PDB file of C-alpha atoms in Angstrom:
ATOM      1  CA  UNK A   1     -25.670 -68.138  39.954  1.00 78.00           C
ATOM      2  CA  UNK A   2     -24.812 -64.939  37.602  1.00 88.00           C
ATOM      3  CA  UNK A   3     -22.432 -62.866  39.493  1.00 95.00           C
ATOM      4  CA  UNK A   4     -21.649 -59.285  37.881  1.00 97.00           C
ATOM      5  CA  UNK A   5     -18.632 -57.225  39.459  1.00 97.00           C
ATOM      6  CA  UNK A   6     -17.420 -53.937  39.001  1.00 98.00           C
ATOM      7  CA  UNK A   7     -14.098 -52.127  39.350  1.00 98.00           C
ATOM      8  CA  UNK A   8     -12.014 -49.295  38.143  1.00 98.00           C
ATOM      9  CA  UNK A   9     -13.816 -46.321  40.331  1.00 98.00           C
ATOM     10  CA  UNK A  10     -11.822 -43.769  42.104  1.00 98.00           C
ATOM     11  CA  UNK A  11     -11.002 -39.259  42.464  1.00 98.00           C
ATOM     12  CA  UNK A  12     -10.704 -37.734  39.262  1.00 98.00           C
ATOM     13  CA  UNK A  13      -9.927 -34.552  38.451  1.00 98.00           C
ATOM     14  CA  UNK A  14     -12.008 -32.401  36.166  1.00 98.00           C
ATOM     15  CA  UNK A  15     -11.299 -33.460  32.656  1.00 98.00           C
ATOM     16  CA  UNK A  16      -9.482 -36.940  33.443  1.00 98.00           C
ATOM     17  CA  UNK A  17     -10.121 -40.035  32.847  1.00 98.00           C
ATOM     18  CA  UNK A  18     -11.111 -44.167  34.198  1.00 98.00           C
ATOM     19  CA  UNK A  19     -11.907 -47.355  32.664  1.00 98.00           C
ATOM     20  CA  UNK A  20     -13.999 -49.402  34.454  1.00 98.00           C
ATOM     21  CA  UNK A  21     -14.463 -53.150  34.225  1.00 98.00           C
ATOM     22  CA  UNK A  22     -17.594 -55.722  34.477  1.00 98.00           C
ATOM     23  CA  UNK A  23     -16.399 -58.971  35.006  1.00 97.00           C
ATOM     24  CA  UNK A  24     -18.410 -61.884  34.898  1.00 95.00           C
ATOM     25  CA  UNK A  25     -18.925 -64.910  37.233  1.00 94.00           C
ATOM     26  CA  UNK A  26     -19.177 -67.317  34.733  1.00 86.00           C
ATOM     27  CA  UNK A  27     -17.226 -67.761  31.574  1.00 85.00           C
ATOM     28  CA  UNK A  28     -20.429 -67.693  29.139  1.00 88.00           C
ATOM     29  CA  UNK A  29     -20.662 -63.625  29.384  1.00 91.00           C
ATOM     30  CA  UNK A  30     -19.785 -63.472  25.540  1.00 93.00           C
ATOM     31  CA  UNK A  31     -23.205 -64.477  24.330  1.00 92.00           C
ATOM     32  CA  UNK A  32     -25.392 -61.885  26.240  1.00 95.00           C
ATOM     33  CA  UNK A  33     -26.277 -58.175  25.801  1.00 97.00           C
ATOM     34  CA  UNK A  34     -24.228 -55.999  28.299  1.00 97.00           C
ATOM     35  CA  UNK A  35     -25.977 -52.476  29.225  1.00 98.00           C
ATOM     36  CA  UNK A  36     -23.557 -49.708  31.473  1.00 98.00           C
ATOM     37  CA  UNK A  37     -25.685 -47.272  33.447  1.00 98.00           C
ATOM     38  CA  UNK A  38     -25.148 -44.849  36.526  1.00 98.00           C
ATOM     39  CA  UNK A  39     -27.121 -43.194  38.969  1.00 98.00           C
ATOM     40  CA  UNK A  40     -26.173 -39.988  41.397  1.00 97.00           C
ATOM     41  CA  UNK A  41     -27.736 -38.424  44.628  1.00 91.00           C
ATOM     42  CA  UNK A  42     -31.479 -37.574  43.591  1.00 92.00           C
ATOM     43  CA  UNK A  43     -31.254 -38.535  39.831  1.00 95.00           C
ATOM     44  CA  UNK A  44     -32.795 -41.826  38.480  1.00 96.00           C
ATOM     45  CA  UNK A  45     -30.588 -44.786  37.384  1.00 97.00           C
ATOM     46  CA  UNK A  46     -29.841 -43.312  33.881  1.00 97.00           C
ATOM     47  CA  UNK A  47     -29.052 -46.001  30.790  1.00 97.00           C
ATOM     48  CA  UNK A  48     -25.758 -44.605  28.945  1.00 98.00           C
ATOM     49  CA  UNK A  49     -24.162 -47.269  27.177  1.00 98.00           C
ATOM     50  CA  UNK A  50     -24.508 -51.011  25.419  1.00 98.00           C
ATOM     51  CA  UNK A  51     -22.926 -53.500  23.793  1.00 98.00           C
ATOM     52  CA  UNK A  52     -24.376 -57.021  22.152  1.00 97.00           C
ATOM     53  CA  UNK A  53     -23.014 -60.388  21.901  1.00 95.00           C
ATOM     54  CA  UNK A  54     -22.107 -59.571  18.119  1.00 93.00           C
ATOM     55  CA  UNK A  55     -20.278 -56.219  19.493  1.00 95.00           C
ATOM     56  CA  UNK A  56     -22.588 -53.391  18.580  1.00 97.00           C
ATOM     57  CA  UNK A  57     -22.598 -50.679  20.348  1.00 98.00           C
ATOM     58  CA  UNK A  58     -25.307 -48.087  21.635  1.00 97.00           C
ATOM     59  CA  UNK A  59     -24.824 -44.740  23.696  1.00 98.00           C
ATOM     60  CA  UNK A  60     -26.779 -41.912  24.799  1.00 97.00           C
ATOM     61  CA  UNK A  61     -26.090 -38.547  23.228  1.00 95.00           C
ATOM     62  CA  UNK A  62     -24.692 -36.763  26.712  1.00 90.00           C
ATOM     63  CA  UNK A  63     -21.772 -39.440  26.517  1.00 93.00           C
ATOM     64  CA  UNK A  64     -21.370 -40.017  23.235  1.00 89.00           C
ATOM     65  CA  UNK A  65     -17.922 -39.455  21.944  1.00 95.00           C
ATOM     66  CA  UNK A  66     -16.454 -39.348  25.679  1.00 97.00           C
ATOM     67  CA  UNK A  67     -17.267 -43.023  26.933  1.00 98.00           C
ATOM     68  CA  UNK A  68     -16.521 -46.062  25.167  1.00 98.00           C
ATOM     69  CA  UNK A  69     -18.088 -49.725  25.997  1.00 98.00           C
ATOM     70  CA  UNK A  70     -15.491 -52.345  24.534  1.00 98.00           C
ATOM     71  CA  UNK A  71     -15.793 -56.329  25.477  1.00 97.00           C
ATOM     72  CA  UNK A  72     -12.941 -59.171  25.790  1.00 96.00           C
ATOM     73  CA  UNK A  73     -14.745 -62.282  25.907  1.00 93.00           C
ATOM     74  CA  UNK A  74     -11.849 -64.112  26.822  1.00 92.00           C
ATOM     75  CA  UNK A  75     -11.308 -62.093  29.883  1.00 95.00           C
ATOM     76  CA  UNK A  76     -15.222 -62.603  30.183  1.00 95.00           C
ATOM     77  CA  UNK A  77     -15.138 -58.455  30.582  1.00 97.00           C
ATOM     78  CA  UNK A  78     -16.894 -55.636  29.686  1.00 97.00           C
ATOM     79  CA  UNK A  79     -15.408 -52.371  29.935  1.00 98.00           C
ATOM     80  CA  UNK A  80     -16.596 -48.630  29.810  1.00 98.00           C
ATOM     81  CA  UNK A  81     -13.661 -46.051  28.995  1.00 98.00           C
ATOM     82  CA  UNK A  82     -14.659 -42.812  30.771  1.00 98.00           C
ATOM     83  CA  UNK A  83     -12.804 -39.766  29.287  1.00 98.00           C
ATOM     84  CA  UNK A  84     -12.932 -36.053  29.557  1.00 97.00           C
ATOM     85  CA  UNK A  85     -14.701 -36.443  33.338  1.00 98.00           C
ATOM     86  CA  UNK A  86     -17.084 -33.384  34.815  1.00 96.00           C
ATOM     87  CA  UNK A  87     -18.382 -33.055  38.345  1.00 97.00           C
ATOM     88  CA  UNK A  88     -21.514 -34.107  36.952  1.00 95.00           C
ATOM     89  CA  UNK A  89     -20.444 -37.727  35.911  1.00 97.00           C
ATOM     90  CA  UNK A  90     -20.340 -37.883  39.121  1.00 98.00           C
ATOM     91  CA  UNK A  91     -22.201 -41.290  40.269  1.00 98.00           C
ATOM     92  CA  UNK A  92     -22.460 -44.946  40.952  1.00 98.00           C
ATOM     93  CA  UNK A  93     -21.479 -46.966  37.849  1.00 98.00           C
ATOM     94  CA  UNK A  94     -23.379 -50.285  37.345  1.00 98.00           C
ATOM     95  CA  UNK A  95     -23.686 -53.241  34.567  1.00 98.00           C
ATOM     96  CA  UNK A  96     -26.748 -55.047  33.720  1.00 97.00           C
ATOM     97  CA  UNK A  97     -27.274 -58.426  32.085  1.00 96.00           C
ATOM     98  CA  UNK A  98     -30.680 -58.737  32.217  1.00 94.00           C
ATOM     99  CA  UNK A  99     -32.106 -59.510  34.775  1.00 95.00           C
ATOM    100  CA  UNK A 100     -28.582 -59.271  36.985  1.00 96.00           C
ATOM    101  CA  UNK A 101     -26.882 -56.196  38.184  1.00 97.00           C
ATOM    102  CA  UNK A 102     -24.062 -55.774  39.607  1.00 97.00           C
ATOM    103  CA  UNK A 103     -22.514 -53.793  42.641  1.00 97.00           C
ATOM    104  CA  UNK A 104     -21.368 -50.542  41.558  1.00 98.00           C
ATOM    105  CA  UNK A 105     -18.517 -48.794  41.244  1.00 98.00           C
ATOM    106  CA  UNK A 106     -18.207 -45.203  42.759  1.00 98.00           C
ATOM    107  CA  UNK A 107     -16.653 -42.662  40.401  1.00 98.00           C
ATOM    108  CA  UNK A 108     -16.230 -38.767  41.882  1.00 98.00           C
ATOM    109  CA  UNK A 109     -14.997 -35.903  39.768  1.00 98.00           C
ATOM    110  CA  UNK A 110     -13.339 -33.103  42.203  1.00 98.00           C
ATOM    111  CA  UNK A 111     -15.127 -29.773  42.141  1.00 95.00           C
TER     112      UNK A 111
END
């Protein structure tokens, strides 16, 4: 039914930059509550970011001021802006609308 799919992973170097995407099956992602988290070898899935339906926005202190979650409901998108990348943002990036989760999207910082 609800279908949540990432994109906008890739190589970074140390101190760059991605913006990833969460896009939507269905064209009714504007009214729900849309959560970013990541998870890397050996660490639990880790919460960092959220956004509501009425746009505000939540993050944890280790990314706050670097990543930014942003929604276009027309493009029935949610985004997170990654900026100022270390090695250990290194993980898979995932969206949740409760309950559904999507794929992941791999992001690597080089060493």
């Amino acid at each position: 039914q609800f279908r949540l799919v990432e994109s906008g992973g890739g190589l970074v170097q140390p101190g760059g930059s991605l913006r990833l995407s969460c896009t939507a099956s269905e064209s009714s992602l504007g009214i729900y509550e849309v959560g970013w988290y990541r998870q890397s070898p050996g660490k639990q899935r880790e919460r960092l970011a959220h956004i509501t339906s009425g746009g505000v926005t939540d993050y944890v202190s280790s990314v706050k001021g670097r990543f930014t979650i942003s929604r276009d409901n027309a493009k029935n998108t949610v985004y997170l802006q990654l900026n100022r990348l270390t090695p250990e943002d290194t993980a898979v990036y995932y969206c949740y609308v409760r309950p559904i989760w999507g794929q992941g999207t791999q992001v690597t910082v080089l060493p």
